XYZ file of C-alpha atoms in Angstrom:
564
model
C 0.000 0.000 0.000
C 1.160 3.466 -1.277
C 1.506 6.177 1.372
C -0.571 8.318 -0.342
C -2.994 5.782 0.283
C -2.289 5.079 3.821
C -3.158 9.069 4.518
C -5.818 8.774 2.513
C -6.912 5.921 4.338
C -6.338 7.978 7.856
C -8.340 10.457 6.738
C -10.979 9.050 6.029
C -11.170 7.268 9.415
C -10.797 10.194 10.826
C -14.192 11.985 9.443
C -15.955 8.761 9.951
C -14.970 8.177 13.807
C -17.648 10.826 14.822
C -20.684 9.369 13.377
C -19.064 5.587 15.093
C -19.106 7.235 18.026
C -15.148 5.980 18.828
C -13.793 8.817 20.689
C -14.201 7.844 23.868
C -11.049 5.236 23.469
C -8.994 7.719 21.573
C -9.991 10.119 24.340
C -8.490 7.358 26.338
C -5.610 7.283 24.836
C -4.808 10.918 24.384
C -4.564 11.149 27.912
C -2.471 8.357 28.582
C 0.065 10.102 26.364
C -0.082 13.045 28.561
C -0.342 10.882 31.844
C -4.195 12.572 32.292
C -7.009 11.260 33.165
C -10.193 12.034 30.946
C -11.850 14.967 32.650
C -15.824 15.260 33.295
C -17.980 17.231 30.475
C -18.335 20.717 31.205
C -20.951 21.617 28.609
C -23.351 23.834 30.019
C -26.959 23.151 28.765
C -27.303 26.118 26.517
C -25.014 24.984 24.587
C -25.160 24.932 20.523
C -24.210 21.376 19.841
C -26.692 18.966 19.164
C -27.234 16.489 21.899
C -25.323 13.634 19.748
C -21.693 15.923 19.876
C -22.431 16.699 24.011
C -19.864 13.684 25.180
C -16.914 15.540 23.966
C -14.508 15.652 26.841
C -11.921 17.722 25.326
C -11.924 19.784 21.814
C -10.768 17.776 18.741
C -8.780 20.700 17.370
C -6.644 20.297 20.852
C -6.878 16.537 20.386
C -5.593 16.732 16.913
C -2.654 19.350 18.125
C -1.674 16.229 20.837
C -1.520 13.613 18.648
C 0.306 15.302 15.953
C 3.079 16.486 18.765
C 3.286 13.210 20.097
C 3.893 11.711 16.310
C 6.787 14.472 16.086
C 8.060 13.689 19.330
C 8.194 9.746 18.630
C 9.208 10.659 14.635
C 12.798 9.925 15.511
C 11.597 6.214 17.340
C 11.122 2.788 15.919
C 7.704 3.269 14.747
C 7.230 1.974 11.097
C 6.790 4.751 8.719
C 3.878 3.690 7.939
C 2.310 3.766 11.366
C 3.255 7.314 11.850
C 1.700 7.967 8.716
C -2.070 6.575 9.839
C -0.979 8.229 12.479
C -0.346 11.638 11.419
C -3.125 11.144 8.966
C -5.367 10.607 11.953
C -4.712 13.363 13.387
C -5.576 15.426 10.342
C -8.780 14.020 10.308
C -9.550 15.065 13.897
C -9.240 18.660 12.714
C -11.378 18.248 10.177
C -13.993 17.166 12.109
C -13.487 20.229 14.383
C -13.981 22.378 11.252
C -17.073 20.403 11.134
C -18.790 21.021 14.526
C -18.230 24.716 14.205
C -20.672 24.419 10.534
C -22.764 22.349 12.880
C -22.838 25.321 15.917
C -23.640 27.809 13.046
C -26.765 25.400 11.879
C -28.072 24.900 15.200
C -27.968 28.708 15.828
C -29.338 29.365 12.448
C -32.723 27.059 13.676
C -32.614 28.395 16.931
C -32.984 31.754 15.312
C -35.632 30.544 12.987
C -37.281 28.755 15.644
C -37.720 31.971 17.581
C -39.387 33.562 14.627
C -41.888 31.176 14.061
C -42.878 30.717 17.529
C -43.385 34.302 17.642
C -45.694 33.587 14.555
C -47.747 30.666 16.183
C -48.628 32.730 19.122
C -50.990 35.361 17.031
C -53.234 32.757 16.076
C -56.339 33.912 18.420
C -59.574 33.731 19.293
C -61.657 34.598 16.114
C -64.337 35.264 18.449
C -62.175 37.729 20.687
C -64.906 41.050 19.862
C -67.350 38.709 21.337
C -67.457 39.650 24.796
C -70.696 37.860 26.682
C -71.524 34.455 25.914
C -71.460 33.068 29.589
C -74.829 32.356 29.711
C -77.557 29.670 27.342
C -79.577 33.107 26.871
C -76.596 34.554 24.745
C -76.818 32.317 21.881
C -78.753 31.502 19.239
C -79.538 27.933 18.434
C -79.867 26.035 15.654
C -80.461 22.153 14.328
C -78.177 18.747 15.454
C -75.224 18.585 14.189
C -73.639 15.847 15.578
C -74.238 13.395 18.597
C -71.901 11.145 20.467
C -71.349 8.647 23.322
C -71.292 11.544 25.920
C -72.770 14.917 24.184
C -75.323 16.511 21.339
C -73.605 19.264 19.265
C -75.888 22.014 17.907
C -75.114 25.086 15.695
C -75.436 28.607 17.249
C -74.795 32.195 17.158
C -74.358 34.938 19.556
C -78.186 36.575 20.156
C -79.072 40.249 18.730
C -81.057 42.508 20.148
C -84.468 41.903 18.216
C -84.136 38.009 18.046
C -82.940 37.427 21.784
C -82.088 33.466 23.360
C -84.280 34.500 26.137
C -87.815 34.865 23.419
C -86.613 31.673 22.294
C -86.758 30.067 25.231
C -89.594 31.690 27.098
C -92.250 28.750 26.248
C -89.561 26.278 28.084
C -89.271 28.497 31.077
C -93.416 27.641 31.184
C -93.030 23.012 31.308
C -91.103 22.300 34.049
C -93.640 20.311 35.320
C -92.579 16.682 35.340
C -95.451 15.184 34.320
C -96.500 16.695 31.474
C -96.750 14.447 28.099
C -94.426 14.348 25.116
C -96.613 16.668 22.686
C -97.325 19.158 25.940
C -93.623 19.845 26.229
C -92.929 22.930 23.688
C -89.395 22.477 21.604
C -87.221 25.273 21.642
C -87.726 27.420 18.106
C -84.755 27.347 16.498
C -83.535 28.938 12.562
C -81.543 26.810 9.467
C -79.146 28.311 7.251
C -75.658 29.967 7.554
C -76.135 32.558 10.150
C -74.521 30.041 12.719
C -70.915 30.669 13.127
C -70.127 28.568 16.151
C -71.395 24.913 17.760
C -72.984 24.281 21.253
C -71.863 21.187 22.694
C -73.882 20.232 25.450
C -72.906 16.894 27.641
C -75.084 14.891 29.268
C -74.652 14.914 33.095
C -75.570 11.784 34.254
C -73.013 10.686 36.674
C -72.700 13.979 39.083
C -75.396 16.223 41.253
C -76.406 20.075 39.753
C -73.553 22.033 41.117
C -71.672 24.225 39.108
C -67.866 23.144 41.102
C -68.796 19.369 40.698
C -69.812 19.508 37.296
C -66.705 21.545 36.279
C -64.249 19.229 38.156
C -65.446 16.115 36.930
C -65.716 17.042 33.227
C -62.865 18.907 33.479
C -60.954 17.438 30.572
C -62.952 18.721 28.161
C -61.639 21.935 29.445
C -58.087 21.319 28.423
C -58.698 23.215 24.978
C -60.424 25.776 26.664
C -59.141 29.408 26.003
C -57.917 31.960 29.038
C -61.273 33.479 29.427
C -63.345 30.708 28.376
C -65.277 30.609 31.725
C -66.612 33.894 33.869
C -64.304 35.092 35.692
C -66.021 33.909 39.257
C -65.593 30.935 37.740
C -61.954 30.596 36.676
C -60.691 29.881 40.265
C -62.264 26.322 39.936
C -59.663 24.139 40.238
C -59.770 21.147 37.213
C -58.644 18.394 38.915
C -58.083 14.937 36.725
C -58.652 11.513 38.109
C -55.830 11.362 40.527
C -56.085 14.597 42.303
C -53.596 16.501 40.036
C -54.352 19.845 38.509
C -55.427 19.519 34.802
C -53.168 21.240 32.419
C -54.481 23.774 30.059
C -53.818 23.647 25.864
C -51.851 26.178 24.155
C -53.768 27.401 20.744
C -52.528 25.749 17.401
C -54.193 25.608 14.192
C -54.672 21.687 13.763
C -56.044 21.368 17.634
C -59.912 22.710 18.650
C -59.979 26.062 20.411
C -62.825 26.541 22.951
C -64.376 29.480 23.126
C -66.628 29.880 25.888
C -67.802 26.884 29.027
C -70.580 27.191 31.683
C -72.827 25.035 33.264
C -76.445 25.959 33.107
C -80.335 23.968 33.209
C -80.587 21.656 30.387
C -83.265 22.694 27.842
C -85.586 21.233 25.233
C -83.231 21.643 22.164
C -84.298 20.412 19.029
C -84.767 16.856 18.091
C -84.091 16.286 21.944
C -86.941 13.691 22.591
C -86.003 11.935 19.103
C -82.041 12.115 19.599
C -81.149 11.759 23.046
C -84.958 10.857 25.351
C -83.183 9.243 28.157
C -80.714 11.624 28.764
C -82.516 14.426 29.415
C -83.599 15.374 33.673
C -86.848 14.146 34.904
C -88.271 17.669 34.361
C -88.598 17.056 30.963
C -88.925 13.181 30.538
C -90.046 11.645 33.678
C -88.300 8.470 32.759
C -85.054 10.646 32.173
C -81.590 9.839 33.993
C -79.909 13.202 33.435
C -79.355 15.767 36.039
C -81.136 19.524 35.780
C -77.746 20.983 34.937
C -74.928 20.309 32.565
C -71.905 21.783 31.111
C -72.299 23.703 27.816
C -69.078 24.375 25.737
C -68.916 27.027 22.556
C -66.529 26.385 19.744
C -66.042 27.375 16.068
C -68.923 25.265 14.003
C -67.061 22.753 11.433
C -68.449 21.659 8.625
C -68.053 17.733 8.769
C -66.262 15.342 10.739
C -63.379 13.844 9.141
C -65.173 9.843 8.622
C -68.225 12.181 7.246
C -65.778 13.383 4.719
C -64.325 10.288 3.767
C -67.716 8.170 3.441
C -67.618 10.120 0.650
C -64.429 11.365 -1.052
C -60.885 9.683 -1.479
C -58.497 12.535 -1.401
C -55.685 13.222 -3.562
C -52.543 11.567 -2.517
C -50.425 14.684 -1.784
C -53.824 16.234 -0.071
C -53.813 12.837 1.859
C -50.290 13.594 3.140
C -50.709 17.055 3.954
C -53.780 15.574 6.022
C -51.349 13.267 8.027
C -49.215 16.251 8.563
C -51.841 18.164 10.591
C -52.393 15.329 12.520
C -48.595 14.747 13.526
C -48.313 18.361 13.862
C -52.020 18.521 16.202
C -50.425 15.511 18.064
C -46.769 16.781 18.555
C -47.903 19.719 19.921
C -50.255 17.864 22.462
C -46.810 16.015 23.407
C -44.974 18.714 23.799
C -47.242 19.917 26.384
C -47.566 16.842 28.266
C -51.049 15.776 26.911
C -52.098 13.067 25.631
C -55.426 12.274 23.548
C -56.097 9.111 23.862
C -59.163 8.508 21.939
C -57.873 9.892 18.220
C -59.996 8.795 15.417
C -61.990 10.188 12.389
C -65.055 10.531 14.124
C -62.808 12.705 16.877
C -61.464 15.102 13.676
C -62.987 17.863 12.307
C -62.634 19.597 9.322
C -63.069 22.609 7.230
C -61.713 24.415 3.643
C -59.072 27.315 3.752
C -59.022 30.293 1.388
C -57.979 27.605 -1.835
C -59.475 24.806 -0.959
C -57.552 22.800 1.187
C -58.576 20.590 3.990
C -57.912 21.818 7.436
C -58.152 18.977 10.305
C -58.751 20.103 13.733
C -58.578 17.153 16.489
C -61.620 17.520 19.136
C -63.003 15.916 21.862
C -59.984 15.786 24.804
C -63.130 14.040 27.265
C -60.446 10.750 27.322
C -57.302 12.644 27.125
C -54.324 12.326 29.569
C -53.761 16.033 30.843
C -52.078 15.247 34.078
C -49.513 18.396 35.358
C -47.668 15.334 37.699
C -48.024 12.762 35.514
C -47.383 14.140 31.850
C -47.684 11.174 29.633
C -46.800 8.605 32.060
C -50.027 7.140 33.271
C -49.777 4.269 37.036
C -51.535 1.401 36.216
C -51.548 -0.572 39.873
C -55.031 -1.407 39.305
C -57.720 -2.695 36.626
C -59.832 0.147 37.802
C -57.487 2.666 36.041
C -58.943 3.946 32.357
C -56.721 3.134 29.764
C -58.647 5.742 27.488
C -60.333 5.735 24.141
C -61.629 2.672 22.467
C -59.703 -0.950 22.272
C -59.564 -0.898 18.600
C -57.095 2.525 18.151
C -54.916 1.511 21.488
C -51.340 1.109 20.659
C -50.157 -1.891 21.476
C -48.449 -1.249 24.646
C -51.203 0.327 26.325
C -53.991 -2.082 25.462
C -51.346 -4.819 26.600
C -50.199 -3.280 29.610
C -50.755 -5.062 32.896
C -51.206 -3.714 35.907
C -48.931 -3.833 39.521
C -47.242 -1.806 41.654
C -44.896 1.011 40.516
C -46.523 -0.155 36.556
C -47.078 2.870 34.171
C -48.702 3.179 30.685
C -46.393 5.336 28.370
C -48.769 7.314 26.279
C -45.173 9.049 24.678
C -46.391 7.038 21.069
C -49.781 5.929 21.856
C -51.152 8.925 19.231
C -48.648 8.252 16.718
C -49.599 4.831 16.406
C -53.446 6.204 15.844
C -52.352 8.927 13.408
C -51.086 5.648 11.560
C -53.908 3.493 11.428
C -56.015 6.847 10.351
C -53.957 6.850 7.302
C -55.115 3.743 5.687
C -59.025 5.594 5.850
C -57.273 8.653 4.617
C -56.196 6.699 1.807
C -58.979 5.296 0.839
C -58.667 1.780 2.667
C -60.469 0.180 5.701
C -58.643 0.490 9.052
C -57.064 -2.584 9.513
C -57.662 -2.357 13.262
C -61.844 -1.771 12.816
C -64.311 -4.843 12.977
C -63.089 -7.982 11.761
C -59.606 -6.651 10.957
C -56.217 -6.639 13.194
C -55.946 -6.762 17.076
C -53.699 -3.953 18.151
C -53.173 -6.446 21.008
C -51.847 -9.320 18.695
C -51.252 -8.069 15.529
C -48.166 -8.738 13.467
C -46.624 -6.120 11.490
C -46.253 -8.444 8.873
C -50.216 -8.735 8.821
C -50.726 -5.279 8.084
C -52.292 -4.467 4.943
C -51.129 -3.021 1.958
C -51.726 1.131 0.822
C -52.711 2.016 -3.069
C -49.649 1.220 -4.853
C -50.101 4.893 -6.255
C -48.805 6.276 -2.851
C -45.242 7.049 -2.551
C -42.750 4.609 -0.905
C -41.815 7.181 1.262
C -45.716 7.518 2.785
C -45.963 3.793 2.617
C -42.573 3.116 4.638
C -43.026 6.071 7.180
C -47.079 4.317 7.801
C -45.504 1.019 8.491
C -43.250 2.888 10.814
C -45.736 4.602 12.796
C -47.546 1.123 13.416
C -44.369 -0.453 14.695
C -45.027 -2.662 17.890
C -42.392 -1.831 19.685
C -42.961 2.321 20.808
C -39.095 2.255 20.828
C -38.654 1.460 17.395
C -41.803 4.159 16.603
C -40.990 7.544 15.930
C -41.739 10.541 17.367
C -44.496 12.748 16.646
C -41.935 15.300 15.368
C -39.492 13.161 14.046
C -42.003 11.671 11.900
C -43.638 14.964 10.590
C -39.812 15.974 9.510
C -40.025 13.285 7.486
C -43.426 14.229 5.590
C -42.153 17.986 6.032
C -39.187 17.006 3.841
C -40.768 14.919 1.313
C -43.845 17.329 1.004
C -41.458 20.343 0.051
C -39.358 18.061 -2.060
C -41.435 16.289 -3.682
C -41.289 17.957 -6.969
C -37.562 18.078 -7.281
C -36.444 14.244 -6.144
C -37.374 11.745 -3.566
C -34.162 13.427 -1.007
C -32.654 16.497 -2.453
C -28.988 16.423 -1.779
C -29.414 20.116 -1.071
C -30.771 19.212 2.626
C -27.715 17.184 3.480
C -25.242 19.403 2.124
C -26.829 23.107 2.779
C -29.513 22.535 5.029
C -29.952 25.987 6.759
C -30.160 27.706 2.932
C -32.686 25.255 2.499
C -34.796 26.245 5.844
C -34.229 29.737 5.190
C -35.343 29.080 1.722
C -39.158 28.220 3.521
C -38.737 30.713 5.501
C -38.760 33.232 2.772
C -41.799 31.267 1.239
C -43.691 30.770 4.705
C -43.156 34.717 5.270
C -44.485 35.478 1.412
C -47.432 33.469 1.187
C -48.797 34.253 4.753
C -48.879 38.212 3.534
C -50.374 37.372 0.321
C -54.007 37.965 -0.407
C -54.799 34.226 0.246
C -53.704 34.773 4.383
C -52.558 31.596 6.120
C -53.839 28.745 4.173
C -52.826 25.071 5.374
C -49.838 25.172 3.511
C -48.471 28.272 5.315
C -49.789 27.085 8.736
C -48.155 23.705 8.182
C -44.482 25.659 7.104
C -45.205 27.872 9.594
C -45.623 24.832 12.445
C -42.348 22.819 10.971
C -40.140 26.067 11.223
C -41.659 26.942 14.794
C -40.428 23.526 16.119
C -37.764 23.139 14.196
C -34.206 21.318 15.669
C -30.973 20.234 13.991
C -30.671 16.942 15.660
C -34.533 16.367 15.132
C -34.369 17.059 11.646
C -31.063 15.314 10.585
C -33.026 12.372 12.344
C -36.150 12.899 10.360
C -33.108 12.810 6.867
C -31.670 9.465 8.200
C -35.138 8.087 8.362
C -35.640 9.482 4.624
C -32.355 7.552 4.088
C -33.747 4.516 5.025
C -36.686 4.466 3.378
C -34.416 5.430 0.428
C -32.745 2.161 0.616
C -35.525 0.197 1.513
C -36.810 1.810 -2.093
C -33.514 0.668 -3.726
């Protein structure tokens, strides 16, 4: 072997010894040579390196400087030339790799930066409703027909009352039957108007389970809450304490475009609403159905009316492949942000996703319903399980595999970390146009293999196939993240035109970011405002990390070779 090709040889183990993660022998060694021990890391945590570089006990450029004095030191010694050479050669390589951390300080600074901008960004998304400054009391709305029903609630358009069509005429024949034992066609229904003059949705729960008071009726449906905006309730009522299951304080949910914003909660006497006695007989108190099992008063919560759910939406239409990924991509992005806060939902599934067009048609998802979600402030996502009493959440058929399988015992606890992931995942085979594998007669979530799970369109790109497959990994270790995952959409969504993995993210990734950052900042003062393409730029530059997104490339990578 030449010794051109012996240094060539060093050198090239030298700029591959940081991603093999072999330093900490050479480290070793370099202080041997100086008759030193290795001394502890003194990174602070503000520091610029990603969290990969942090074991660094000494710099490499001062490393490099050692070993190439010791080679001059021992060049007069028995050492083959060619030993000093790897040698020498080696220590080249270490300063190379120094030149490389300080490109990889500049990029982490360079997303911090960007970060900070976009966060900045996120935080003006507000109430819509913010002018609208009553709406603490049934007699402030307007309301209109059904719009939905579930397990635990009816859902009925509304609108805020005006002066010459008040809520309080409306309801003035109701005030009159609360006598228990009048009949069915003696109890008046509440007038109510059709049509597009209802801008927001009444959800009323049914209150079967707790007495009439206002501080009971708060604390036990208190999850439902979580959404809730700063001045959703009265102020006399705000120093209610939301307590969850196990005593803890229930954390409250920062806004964010893919995640339902509550505008308004108070308890208040159930009414006669329409459809009532047709939709929902035995829930209602005794004072309107003697054979009721509801209590007089409920909890009433005021949100922005949605057209459709998202199941309503896909009963009939099979969206576009690229729409279908930009539809996954709210939902990671709804669902990281729930993580990042320490919440988890617990109960994700079509029928819990609403949706609604922007400006150019686009589909906006906005995930609803937090009555199962894990909002513990001592907990976070960590749930004890020491007894089959505790509620696992949701349904059986969307529980990730090691929650539906977890067994309960002392000092046992349910990581919900990857529970929603796994969800988002099986979502994506209705939001491309096949059954969920996991409804009906399909899969077990408790016993499925992955092997078992069913094919996508063949029309949908490998990359979307292999990252699906990912998110319904068994094993939550081998599942990834929330963010990591919506990197990897992120990336293939703004690349998909140009090539499955532009080599212009691995070898200039911050012109790339501030690339979309020009375009975010463009298209969200254009005449079109913040359509879900901006908001979902605008959402992947807000969270944006190095280390998080060079993961979300090596997953790309893999999926690359999986391809090839």
């Amino acid at each position: 072997m030449s010794l051109k090709h012996v240094i060539g040889r060093g050198l090239a183990i030298g700029r591959t010894a940081l991603h093999r993660a072999v330093f900490n022998p050479v480290l070793r060694t370099a202080a041997q040579l100086r008759n030193l021990r290795p001394r502890q890391a003194s990174y602070s945590n503000s520091s610029l390196l990603p969290s990969r570089y942090r074991y660094f006990r000494v710099s490499l450029s001062g490393l490099a400087a050692q070993l190439q004095r010791h080679l001059f030191r021992t060049a007069s010694g028995t050492g083959s030339p060619r030993n000093r050479a790897v040698f020498l050669a080696f220590g080249l390589g270490m300063g190379l790799i120094e030149q490389q951390l300080e490109e990889d300080r500049n990029s982490s600074a360079a997303c911090k930066e960007i970060q900070a901008l976009f966060h900045k960004k996120m935080k003006k998304y507000e109430n819509p409703f913010k002018s609208f400054s009553a709406g603490y009391k049934l007699e402030d709305y307007l309301i209109g027909q059904e719009i939905g029903k579930g397990c635990n609630a009816a859902v009925y358009e509304a609108a805020p009352a005006n002066k010459d069509y008040t809520f309080a005429n409306i309801y003035s024949s109701e005030k009159q039957n609360t006598s228990a034992e009048k009949s069915e066609k003696d109890l008046v229904p509440v007038k109510f108007s059709s049509g597009s003059i209802f801008p927001l949705a009444v959800k009323m729960m049914w209150n079967i389970g707790e007495d009439s008071s206002c501080e009971s009726i708060l604390k036990m449906m208190g999850k439902e809450l979580v959404p809730a905006s700063p001045h959703a309730m009265s102020a006399d009522k705000r120093t209610v304490t939301l307590k969850g299951h196990f005593g803890y304080k229930t954390k409250k949910l920062e806004p964010h475009p893919n995640v339902i914003k509550i505008f308004r909660a108070f308890t208040a006497d159930v009414p006669l609403l329409p459809d009532a006695w047709e939709s929902y007989p035995d829930m209602l108190p005794t004072r309107l159905n003697p054979t009721g099992i509801g209590h007089n008063r409920t909890l009433f919560l005021v949100m922005k009316k949605y057209p459709r759910t998202l199941r309503q939406y896909l009963d009939e239409t099979i969206p576009p492949h690229r729409e279908g990924v930009q539809m996954i991509l709210q939902l990671l992005e709804g669902v990281d942000h729930l993580y990042k806060q320490g919440i988890a939902h617990r109960d994700l599934k079509s029928n819990n996703i609403l949706m609604e067009y922007d400006s150019v048609g686009s589909i906006r998802l906005v995930i609803t319903d937090f009555g199962c979600c894990l909002a513990e402030s001592y907990w976070g996502l960590k749930l004890p399980f020491n007894s089959t009493c505790v509620d696992r959440g949701g349904n059986m058929s969307l529980m990730a595999p090691e929650v539906v399988s977890a067994v309960p015992g002392p000092c046992t606890f349910i990581d919900y970390s990857k529970a929603d992931v796994w969800a988002v995942g099986a979502i994506a085979y209705e939001i491309f146009g096949r059954p969920n594998p996991f409804y009906k007669t399909g899969l077990e979530s408790r016993t499925y293999h992955e092997r078992e799970l069913p094919a996508l369109p063949q029309q949908m790109p490998p990359a979307v196939q292999l990252l699906v497959k990912l998110l319904l990994r068994r094993d939550p270790h081998k599942r990834p993240s929330a963010r990591t995952a919506a990197n990897m959409l992120h990336i293939y969504y703004w690349n998909e035109k140009r090539s499955f993995l532009n080599p212009a993210i691995m070898n200039k990734t911050v012109d790339w970011l501030l690339c979309q950052c020009a375009t975010a900042i463009l298209q969200s003062r254009g005449y079109r405002g913040n359509t879900v393409e901006v908001e979902l730029l605008s959402c992947f530059l807000s969270n944006i990390d190095m280390a998080e997104f060079q993961t979300g490339i090596a997953y790309l990578e893999f999926c690359g070779q999986k391809i090839k």
